[in-house]
Coordinates of C-alpha atoms in Angstrom, one line a residue:
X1246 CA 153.4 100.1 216.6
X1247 CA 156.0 97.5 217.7
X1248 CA 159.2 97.5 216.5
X1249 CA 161.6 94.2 216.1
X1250 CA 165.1 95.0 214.9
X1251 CA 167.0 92.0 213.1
X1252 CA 170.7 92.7 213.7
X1253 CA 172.7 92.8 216.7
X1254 CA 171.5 94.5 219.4
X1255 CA 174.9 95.5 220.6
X1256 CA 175.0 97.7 217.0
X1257 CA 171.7 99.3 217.5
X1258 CA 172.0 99.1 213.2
X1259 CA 168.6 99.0 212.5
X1260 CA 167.7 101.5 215.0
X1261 CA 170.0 103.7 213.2
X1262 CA 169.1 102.9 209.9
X1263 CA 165.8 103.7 210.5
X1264 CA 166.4 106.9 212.3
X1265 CA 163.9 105.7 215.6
X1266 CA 165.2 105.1 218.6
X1267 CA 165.5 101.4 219.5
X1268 CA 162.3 99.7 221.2
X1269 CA 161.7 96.5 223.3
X1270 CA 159.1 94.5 221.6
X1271 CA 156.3 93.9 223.3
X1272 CA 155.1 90.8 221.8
X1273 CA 156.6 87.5 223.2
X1274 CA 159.5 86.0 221.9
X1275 CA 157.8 82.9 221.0
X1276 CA 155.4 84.6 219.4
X1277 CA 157.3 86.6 217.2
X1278 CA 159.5 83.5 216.2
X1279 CA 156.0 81.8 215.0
X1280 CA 155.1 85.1 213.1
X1281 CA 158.2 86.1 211.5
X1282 CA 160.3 83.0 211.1
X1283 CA 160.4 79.4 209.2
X1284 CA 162.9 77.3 211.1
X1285 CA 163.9 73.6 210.4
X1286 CA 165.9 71.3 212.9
X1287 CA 168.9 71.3 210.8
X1288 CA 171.6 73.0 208.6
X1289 CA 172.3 72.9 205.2
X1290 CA 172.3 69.2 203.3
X1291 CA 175.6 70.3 202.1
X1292 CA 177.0 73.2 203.6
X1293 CA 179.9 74.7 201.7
X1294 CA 182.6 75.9 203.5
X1295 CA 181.6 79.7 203.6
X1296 CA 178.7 78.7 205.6
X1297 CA 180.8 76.3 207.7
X1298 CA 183.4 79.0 208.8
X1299 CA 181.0 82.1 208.9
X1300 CA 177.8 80.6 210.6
X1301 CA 179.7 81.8 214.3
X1302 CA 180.5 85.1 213.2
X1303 CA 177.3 87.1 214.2
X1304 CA 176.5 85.8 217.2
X1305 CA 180.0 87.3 219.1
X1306 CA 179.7 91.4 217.7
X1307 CA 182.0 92.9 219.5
X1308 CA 184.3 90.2 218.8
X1309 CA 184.3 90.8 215.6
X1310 CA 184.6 94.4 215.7
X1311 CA 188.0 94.1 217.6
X1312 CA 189.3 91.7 215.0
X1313 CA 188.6 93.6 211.9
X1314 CA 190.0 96.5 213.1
X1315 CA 193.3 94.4 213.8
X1316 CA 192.9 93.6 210.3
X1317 CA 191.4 96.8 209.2
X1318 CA 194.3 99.3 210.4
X1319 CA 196.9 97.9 208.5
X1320 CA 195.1 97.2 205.5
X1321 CA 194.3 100.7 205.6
X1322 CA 198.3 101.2 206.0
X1323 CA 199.1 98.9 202.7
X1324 CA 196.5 100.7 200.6
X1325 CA 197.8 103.7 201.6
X1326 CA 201.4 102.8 200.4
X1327 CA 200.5 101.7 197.5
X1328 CA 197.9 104.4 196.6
X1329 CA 201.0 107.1 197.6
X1330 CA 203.6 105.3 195.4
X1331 CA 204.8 107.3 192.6
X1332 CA 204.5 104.6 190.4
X1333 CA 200.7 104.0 191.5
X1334 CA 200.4 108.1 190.6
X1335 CA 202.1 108.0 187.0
X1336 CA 200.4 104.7 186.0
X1337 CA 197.0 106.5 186.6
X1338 CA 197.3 110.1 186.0
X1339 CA 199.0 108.9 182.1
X1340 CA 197.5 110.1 179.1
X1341 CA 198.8 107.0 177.1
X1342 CA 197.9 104.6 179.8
X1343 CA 194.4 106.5 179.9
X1344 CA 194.0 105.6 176.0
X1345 CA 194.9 102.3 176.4
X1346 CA 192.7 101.3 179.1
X1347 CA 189.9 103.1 177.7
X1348 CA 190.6 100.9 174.4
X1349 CA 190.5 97.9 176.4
X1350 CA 187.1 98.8 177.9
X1351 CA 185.5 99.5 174.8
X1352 CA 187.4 96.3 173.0
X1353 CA 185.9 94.5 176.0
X1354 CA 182.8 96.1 175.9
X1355 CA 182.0 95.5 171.7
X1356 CA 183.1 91.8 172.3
X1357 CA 180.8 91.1 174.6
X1358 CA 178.0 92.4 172.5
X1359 CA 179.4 90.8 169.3
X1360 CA 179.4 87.2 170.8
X1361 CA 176.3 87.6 172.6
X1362 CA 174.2 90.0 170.5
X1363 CA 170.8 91.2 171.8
X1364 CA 168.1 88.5 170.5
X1365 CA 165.8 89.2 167.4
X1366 CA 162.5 90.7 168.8
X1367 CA 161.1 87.8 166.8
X1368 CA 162.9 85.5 168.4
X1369 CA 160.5 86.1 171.8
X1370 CA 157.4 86.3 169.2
X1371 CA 157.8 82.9 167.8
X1372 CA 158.0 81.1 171.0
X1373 CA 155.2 79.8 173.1
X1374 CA 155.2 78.9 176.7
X1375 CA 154.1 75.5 178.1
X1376 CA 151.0 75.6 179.9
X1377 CA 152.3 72.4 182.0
X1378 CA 155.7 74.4 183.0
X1379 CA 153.6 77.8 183.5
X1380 CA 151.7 75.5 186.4
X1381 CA 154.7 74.2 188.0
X1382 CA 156.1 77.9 188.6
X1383 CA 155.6 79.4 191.8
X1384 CA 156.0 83.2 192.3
X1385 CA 157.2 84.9 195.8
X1386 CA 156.9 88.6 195.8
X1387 CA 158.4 90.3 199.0
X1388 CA 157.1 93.6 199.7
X1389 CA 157.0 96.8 202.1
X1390 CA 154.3 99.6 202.1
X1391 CA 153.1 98.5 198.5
X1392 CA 149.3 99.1 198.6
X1393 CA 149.9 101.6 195.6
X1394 CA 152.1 98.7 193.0
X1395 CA 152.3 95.5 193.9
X1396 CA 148.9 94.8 192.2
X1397 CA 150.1 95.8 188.7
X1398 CA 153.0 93.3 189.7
X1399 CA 150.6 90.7 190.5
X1400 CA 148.5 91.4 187.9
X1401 CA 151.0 90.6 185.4
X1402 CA 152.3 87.6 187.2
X1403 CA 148.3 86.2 186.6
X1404 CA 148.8 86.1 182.7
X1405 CA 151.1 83.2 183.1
X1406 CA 150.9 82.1 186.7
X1407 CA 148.2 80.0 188.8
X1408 CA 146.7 82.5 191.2
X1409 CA 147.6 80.0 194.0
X1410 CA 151.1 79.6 193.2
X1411 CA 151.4 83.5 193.7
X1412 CA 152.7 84.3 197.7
X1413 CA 153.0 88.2 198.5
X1414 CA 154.9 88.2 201.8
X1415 CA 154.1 91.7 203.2
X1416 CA 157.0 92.4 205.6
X1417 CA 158.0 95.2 207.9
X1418 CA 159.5 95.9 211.4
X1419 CA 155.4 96.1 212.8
X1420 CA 153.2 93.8 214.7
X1421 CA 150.7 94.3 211.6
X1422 CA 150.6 95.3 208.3
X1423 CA 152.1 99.3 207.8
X1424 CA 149.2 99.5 204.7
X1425 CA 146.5 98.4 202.5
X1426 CA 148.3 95.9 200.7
X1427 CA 146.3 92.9 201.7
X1428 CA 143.0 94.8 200.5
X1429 CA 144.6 95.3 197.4
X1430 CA 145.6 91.8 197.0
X1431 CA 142.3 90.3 197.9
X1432 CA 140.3 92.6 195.3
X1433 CA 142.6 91.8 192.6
X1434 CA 142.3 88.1 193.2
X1435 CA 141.3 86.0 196.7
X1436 CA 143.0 83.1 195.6
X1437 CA 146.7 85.1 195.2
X1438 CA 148.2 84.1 199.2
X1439 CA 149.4 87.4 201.4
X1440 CA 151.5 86.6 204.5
X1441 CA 152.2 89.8 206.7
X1442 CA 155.9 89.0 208.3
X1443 CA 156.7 91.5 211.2
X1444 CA 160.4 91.9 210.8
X1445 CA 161.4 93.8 207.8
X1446 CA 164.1 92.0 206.5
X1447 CA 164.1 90.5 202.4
X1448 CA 165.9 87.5 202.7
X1449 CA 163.2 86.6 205.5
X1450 CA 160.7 87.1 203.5
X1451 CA 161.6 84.8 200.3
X1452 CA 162.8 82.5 203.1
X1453 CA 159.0 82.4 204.7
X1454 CA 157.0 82.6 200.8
X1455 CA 159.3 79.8 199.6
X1456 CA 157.8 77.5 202.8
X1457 CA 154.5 78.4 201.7
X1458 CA 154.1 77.7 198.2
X1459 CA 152.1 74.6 197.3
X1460 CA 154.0 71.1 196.8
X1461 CA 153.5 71.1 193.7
X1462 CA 155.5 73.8 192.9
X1463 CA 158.9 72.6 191.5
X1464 CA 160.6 76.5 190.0
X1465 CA 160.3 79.2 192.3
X1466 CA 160.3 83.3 190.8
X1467 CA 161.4 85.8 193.1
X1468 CA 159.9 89.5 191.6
X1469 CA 160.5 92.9 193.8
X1470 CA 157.2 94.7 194.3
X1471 CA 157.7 96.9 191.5
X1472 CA 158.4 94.9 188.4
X1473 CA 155.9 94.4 185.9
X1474 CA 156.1 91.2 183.5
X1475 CA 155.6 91.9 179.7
X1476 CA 152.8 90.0 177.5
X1477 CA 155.5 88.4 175.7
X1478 CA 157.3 86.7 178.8
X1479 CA 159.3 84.0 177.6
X1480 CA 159.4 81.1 180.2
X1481 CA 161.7 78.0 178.5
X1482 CA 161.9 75.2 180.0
X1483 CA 164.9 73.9 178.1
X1484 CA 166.9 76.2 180.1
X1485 CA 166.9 73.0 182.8
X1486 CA 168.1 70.4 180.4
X1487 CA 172.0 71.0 181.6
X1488 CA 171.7 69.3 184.5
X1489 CA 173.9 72.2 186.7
X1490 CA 171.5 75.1 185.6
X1491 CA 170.0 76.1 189.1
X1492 CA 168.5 79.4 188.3
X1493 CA 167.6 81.6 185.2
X1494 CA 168.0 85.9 184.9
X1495 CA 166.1 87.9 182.9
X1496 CA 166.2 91.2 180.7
X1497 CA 165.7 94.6 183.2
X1498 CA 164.5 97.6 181.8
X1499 CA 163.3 100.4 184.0
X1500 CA 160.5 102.9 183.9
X1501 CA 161.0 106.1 182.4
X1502 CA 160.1 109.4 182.9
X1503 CA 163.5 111.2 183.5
X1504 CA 166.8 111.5 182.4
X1505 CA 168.2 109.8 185.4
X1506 CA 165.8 106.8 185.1
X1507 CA 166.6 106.9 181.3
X1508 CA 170.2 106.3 182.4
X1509 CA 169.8 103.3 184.8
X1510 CA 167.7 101.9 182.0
X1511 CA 170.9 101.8 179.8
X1512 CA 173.0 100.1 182.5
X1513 CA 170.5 97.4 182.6
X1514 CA 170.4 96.8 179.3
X1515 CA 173.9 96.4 179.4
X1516 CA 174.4 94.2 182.4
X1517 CA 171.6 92.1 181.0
X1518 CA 173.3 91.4 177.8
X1519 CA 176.8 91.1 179.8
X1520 CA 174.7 88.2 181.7
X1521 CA 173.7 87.0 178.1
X1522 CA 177.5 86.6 177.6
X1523 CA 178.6 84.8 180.9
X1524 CA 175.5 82.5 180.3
X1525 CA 176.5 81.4 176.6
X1526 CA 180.3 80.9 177.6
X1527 CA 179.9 80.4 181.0
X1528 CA 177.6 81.2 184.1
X1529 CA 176.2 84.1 185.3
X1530 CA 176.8 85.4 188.5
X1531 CA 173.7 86.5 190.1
X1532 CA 170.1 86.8 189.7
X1533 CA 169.3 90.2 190.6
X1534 CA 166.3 91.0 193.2
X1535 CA 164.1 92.0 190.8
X1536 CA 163.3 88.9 189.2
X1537 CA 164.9 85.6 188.7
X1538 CA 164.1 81.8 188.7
X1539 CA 165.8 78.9 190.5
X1540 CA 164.9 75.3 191.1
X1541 CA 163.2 74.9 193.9
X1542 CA 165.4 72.7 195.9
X1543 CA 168.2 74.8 195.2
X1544 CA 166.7 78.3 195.8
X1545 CA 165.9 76.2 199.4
X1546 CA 169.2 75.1 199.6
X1547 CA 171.2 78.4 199.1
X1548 CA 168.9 80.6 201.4
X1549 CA 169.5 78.3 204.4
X1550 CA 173.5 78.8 203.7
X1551 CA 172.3 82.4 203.4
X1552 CA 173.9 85.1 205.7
X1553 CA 170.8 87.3 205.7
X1554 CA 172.3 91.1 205.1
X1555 CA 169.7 93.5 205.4
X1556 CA 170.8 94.3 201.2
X1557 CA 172.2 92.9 198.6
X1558 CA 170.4 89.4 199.3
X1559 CA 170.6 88.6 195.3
X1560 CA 174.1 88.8 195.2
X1561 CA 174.8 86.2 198.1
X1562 CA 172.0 83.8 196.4
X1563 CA 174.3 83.6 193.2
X1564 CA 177.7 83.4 194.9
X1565 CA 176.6 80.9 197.5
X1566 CA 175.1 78.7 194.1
X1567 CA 178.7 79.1 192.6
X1568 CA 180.1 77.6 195.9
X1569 CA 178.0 75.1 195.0
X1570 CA 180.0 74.4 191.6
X1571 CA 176.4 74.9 189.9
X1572 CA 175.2 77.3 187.5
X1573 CA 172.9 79.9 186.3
X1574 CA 171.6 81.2 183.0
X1575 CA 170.1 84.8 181.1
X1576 CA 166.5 84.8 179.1
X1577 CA 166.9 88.0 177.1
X1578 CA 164.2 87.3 174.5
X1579 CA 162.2 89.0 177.0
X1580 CA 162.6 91.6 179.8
X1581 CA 160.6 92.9 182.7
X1582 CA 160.3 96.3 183.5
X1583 CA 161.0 97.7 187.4
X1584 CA 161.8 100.8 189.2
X1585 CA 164.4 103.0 188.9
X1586 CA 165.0 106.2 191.4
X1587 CA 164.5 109.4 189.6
X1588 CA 167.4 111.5 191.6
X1589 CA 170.7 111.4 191.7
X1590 CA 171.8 113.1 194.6
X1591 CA 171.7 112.3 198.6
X1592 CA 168.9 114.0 200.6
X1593 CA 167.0 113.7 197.5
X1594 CA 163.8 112.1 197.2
X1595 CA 160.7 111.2 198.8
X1596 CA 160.1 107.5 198.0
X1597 CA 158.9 104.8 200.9
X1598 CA 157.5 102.5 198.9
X1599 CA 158.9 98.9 198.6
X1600 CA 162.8 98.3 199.2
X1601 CA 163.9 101.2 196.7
X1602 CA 165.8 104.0 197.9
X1603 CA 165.1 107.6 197.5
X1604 CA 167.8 108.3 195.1
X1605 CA 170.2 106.8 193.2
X1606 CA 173.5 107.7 195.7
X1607 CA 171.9 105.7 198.4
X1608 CA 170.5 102.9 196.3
X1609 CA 174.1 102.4 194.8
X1610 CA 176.6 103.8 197.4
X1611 CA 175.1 103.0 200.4
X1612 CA 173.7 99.9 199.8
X1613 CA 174.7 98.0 196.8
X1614 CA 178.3 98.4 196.3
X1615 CA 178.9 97.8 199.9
X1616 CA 179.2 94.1 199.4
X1617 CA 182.0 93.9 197.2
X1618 CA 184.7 93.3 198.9
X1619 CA 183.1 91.4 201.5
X1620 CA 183.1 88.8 199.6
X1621 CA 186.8 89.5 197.9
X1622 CA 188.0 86.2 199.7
X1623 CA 185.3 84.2 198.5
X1624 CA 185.8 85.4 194.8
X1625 CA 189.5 84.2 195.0
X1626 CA 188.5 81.0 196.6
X1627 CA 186.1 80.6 193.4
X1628 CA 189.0 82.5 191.5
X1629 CA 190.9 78.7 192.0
X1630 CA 188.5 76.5 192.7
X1631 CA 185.2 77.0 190.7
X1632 CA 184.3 74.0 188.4
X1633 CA 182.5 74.7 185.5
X1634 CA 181.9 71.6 183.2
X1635 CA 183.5 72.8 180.0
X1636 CA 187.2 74.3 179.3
X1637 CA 185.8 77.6 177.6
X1638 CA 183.6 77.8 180.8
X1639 CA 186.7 77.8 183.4
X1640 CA 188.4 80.2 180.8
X1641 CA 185.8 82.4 181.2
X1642 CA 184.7 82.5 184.4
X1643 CA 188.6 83.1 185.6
X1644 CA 189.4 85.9 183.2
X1645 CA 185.9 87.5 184.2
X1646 CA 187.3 86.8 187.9
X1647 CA 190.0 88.6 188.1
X1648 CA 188.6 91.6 186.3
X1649 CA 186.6 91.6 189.2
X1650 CA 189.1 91.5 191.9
X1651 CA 190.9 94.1 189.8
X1652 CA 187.9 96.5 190.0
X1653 CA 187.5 95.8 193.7
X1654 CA 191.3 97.2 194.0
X1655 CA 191.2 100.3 191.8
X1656 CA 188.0 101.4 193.8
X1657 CA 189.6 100.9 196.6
X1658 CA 193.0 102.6 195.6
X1659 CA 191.9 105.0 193.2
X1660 CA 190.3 107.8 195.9
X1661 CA 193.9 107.4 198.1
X1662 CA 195.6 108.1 194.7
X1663 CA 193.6 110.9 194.3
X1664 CA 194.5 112.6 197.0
X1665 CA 198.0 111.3 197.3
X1666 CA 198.4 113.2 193.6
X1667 CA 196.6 116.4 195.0
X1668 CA 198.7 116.8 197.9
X1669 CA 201.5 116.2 195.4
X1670 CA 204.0 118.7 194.3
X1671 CA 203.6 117.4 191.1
X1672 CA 200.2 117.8 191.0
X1673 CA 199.3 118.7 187.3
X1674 CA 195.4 119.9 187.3
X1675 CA 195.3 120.3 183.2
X1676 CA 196.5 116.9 183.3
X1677 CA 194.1 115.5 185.2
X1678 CA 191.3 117.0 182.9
X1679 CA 193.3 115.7 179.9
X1680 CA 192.6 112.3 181.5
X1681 CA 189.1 112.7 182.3
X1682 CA 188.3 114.0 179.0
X1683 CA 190.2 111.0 177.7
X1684 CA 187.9 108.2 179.4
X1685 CA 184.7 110.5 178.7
X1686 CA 185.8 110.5 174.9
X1687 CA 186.4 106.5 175.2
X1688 CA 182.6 106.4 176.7
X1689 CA 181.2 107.7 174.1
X1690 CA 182.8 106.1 171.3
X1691 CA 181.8 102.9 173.3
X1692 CA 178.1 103.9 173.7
X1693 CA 177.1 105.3 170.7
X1694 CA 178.5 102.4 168.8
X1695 CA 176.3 100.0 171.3
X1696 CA 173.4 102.1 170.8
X1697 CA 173.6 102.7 166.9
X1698 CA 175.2 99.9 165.4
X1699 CA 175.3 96.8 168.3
X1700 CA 171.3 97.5 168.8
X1701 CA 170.4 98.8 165.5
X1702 CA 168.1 95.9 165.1
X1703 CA 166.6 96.7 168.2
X1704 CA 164.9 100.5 167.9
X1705 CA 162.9 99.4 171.0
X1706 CA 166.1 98.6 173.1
X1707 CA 168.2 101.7 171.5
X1708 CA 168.1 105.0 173.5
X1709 CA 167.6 108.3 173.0
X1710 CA 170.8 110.5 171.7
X1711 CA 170.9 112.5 175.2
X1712 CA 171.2 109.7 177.3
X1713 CA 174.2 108.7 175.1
X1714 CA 175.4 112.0 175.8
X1715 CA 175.0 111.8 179.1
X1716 CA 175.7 108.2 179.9
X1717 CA 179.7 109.4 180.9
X1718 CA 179.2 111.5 183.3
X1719 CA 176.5 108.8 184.7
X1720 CA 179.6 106.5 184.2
X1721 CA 181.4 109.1 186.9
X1722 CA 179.0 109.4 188.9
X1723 CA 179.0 105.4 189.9
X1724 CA 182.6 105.8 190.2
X1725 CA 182.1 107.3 192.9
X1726 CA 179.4 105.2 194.1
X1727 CA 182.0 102.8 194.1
X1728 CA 184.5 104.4 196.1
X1729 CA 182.4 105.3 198.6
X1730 CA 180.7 101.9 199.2
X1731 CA 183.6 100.0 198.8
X1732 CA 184.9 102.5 201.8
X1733 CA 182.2 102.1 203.6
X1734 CA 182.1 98.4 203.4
X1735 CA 185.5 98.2 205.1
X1736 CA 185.1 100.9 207.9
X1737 CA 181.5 100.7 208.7
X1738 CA 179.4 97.4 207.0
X1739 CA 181.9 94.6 207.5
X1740 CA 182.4 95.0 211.5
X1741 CA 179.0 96.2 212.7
X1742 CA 177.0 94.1 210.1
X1743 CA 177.6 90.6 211.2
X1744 CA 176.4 87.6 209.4
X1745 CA 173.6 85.7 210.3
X1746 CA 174.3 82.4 209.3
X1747 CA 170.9 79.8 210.2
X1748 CA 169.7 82.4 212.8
X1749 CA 166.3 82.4 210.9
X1750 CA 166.5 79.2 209.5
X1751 CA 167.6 76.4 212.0
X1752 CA 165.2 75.6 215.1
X1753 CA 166.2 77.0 218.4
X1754 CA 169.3 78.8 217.0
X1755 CA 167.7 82.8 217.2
X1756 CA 167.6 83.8 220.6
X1757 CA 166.0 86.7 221.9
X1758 CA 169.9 88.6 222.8
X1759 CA 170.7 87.7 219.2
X1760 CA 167.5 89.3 217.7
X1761 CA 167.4 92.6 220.0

């Protein structure tokens, strides 16, 4: 087996990440730029200034070690300060300020749901999709060790989609494919394209399935490995009317056959009806991994401005596209349903398949909450400078802005305060439970009103009492998440995960130092 890591050699990251000692490849170069890579002559059409200032940064690593840490030590120091300020202690550890911020979140919370409510069911019924649009959708599916899935995936994708416009780009750190999933594909249906990409990194692989769809192809759907479409799919193509709609979300549900899977189902369904809200009143963010839809030219555009992070890809498609001052919608008359790790815990787990993660505190803490404040300068640029075409959309987008940046601070602060109050000689420890029981109370008052009287006309959305029950401690248990990852960004992510700005995108920029 031949293994080809994509970050800087100089980290030995991958190497790490995939607990295997590091090994010199012993393909060529040149042919393993022809296998794994797409690369065009030239940069963006019109490169934004993230792109502009960041497209140097990986290629000097130790460079850019030395600087964060000059950044990083007394940034540390600041937090610190503030974190250990009395004021900082009493405004958290406050059972009035507790209520009131837990009034605010649920306030929040019930008028998001009230001026974006969940759509009719017959709302998805009544509508029929276009059979011209349907054939001018292409579908990329990136995959890893998915033999055992990615045909129910596919096989739902062929209910709406031309077999040829379907690409599974089979990826992994491997001269040749790591399993069956070719077989699989070719049973199910010959004329569905496989591409086997040896270097196991996402972003690649949309970048390489985009290149290969058919011309004809003007709306490109990205769908993880996992994610099954339902019979009642609703593809509009209305949605592209507003000329500044670039990309479309959809509903997430997850699979269910435990309590923790039960519980990231929940979350979904919130953050997809908090997407329904940003859309109405102003643009969503992101278009998670799992499935979304751009045009084209504009998926194209934003993945060769792209800095190609070994995670959290989906998240960098939709801020890059806000650079862009476009947009991007939510479709909830219809949801897809994915995966969902069924443990909590680290060291927990068993699953290979796909991009998931073994359990939910590596998915989250590890992985997906370690972008955040990475990209903290880029939300206040946006913060300032985003231009959406209507007043209400500015409001919004600002006020939902700096909630962000907000939360970005308290999980960075909050830990320090933590144990800034412990160490304390005013530590109170009855208090501290008075305040915890305070936001758990808030939680549930917020999600058994979602679940029984926002969704009511919804029973197939609603969820079952003990998952309600549960949902608060769930709530905690991201918290955490947070903390950690946001940590972890800052101390571990930021300086030894460099970007990669056009390194597998422009001709004759990857070189074989850069790739090892």
């Amino acid at each position: 087996m031949v293994m080809v890591s994509s970050c800087a050699r100089s980290c030995c990251l991958e190497a790490t990440l995939r607990k295997a000692p590091y090994k010199e490849p012993t393909m060529s170069f040149r042919h393993f730029v022809d296998a794994a890579l797409y690369t065009e002559k030239g940069p963006p059409m019109n490169p934004t200034w993230f792109y502009t200032l960041s497209r140097a940064c990986g290629y000097n690593a130790q460079l850019q070690v030395l600087s964060w840490l000059l950044v990083l030590v007394p940034l540390t120091g600041i937090l610190w300060h503030l974190a250990s300020s009395s004021s900082h202690i009493l405004f958290i550890f406050n059972l009035r300020h507790s209520c009131v911020l837990g009034a605010c979140r649920v306030a929040y919370h019930l008028m998001i749901m009230t001026l974006a409510p969940w759509p009719a069911r017959e709302e998805a019924l009544q509508h029929e999709n276009d059979p011209s649009y349907l054939k001018r959708i292409g579908c990329i599916i990136p995959c890893h060790k998915s033999a055992t899935e990615v045909d129910a995936t596919v096989q739902s994708l062929l209910e709406f989609l031309e077999p040829e416009h379907i690409i599974v780009v089979d990826n992994g750190n491997s001269s040749s494919p790591l399993d069956d999933t070719k077989k699989e594909i070719q049973e199910l249906s010959p004329s569905v394209s496989y591409i086997w990409v040896p270097l196991g990194l996402k972003t690649n692989a949309l970048w390489r399935g985009l290149q290969a769809l058919p011309p004809e192809v003007e709306y490109v759907m990205h769908v993880d490995d996992d994610t099954v479409l339902p019979a009642d799919m609703v593809f509009d193509e209305s949605v592209w009317d507003h000329p500044l709609t670039d990309a479309v979300s959809y509903g997430i549900t997850m699979q269910q056959s435990g309590l923790v899977e039960k519980l990231v189902d929940l979350e979904f369904k919130e953050i997809s009806q908090t997407r329904l809200f940003q859309s109405r009143y102003s643009s969503v963010w992101f278009q998670h991994g799992i499935i979304g839809l751009w045009r084209r030219e504009a998926f194209c555009e934003v993945l060769k401005e792209h800095p190609f992070m070994p995670f959290g890809e989906d998240n960098w498609n939709g801020t890059i596209n806000l650079l862009r001052n476009r947009q991007m919608r939510q479709e909830l008359r219809s949801q897809v349903t994915s995966y969902a790790p069924a443990c909590l815990w680290p060291f927990t787990g068993s699953r290979e398949q796909g991009y998931g993660a073994a359990n939910l505190w590596k998915q989250r803490a590890e992985r997906w909450f370690v972008n955040a404040p990475r990209r903290c300068l880029i939300r206040l640029y946006l913060l300032f400078f985003y231009c959406h075409d209507t007043a209400m959309g500015n409001l919004v987008f600002r006020l939902i802005s700096l909630k962000h940046l907000f939360e970005i601070y308290i999980h960075l602060i909050v830990p320090l305060t933590l144990v800034a109050w412990t160490c304390s000689s005013e530590f109170d420890p009855l208090l501290t439970v008075e305040v915890l029981g305070v936001q758990i109370i808030f939680q549930w008052v917020l999600v058994f009103v979602e679940n029984y009287v926002m969704w009511r006309h919804r029973p197939d959305i609603q969820v079952e009492f003990q998952v309600c029950l549960c949902q608060p401690f769930y709530h905690w248990f991201l918290q955490v998440c947070f903390w950690y990852g946001h940590w972890r960004c800052l101390f571990y992510y930021i300086p030894f995960f460099p970007l990669r700005h056009g390194l597998y995108t422009e001709k004759g920029v990857l070189t074989p130092h850069l790739l090892m």
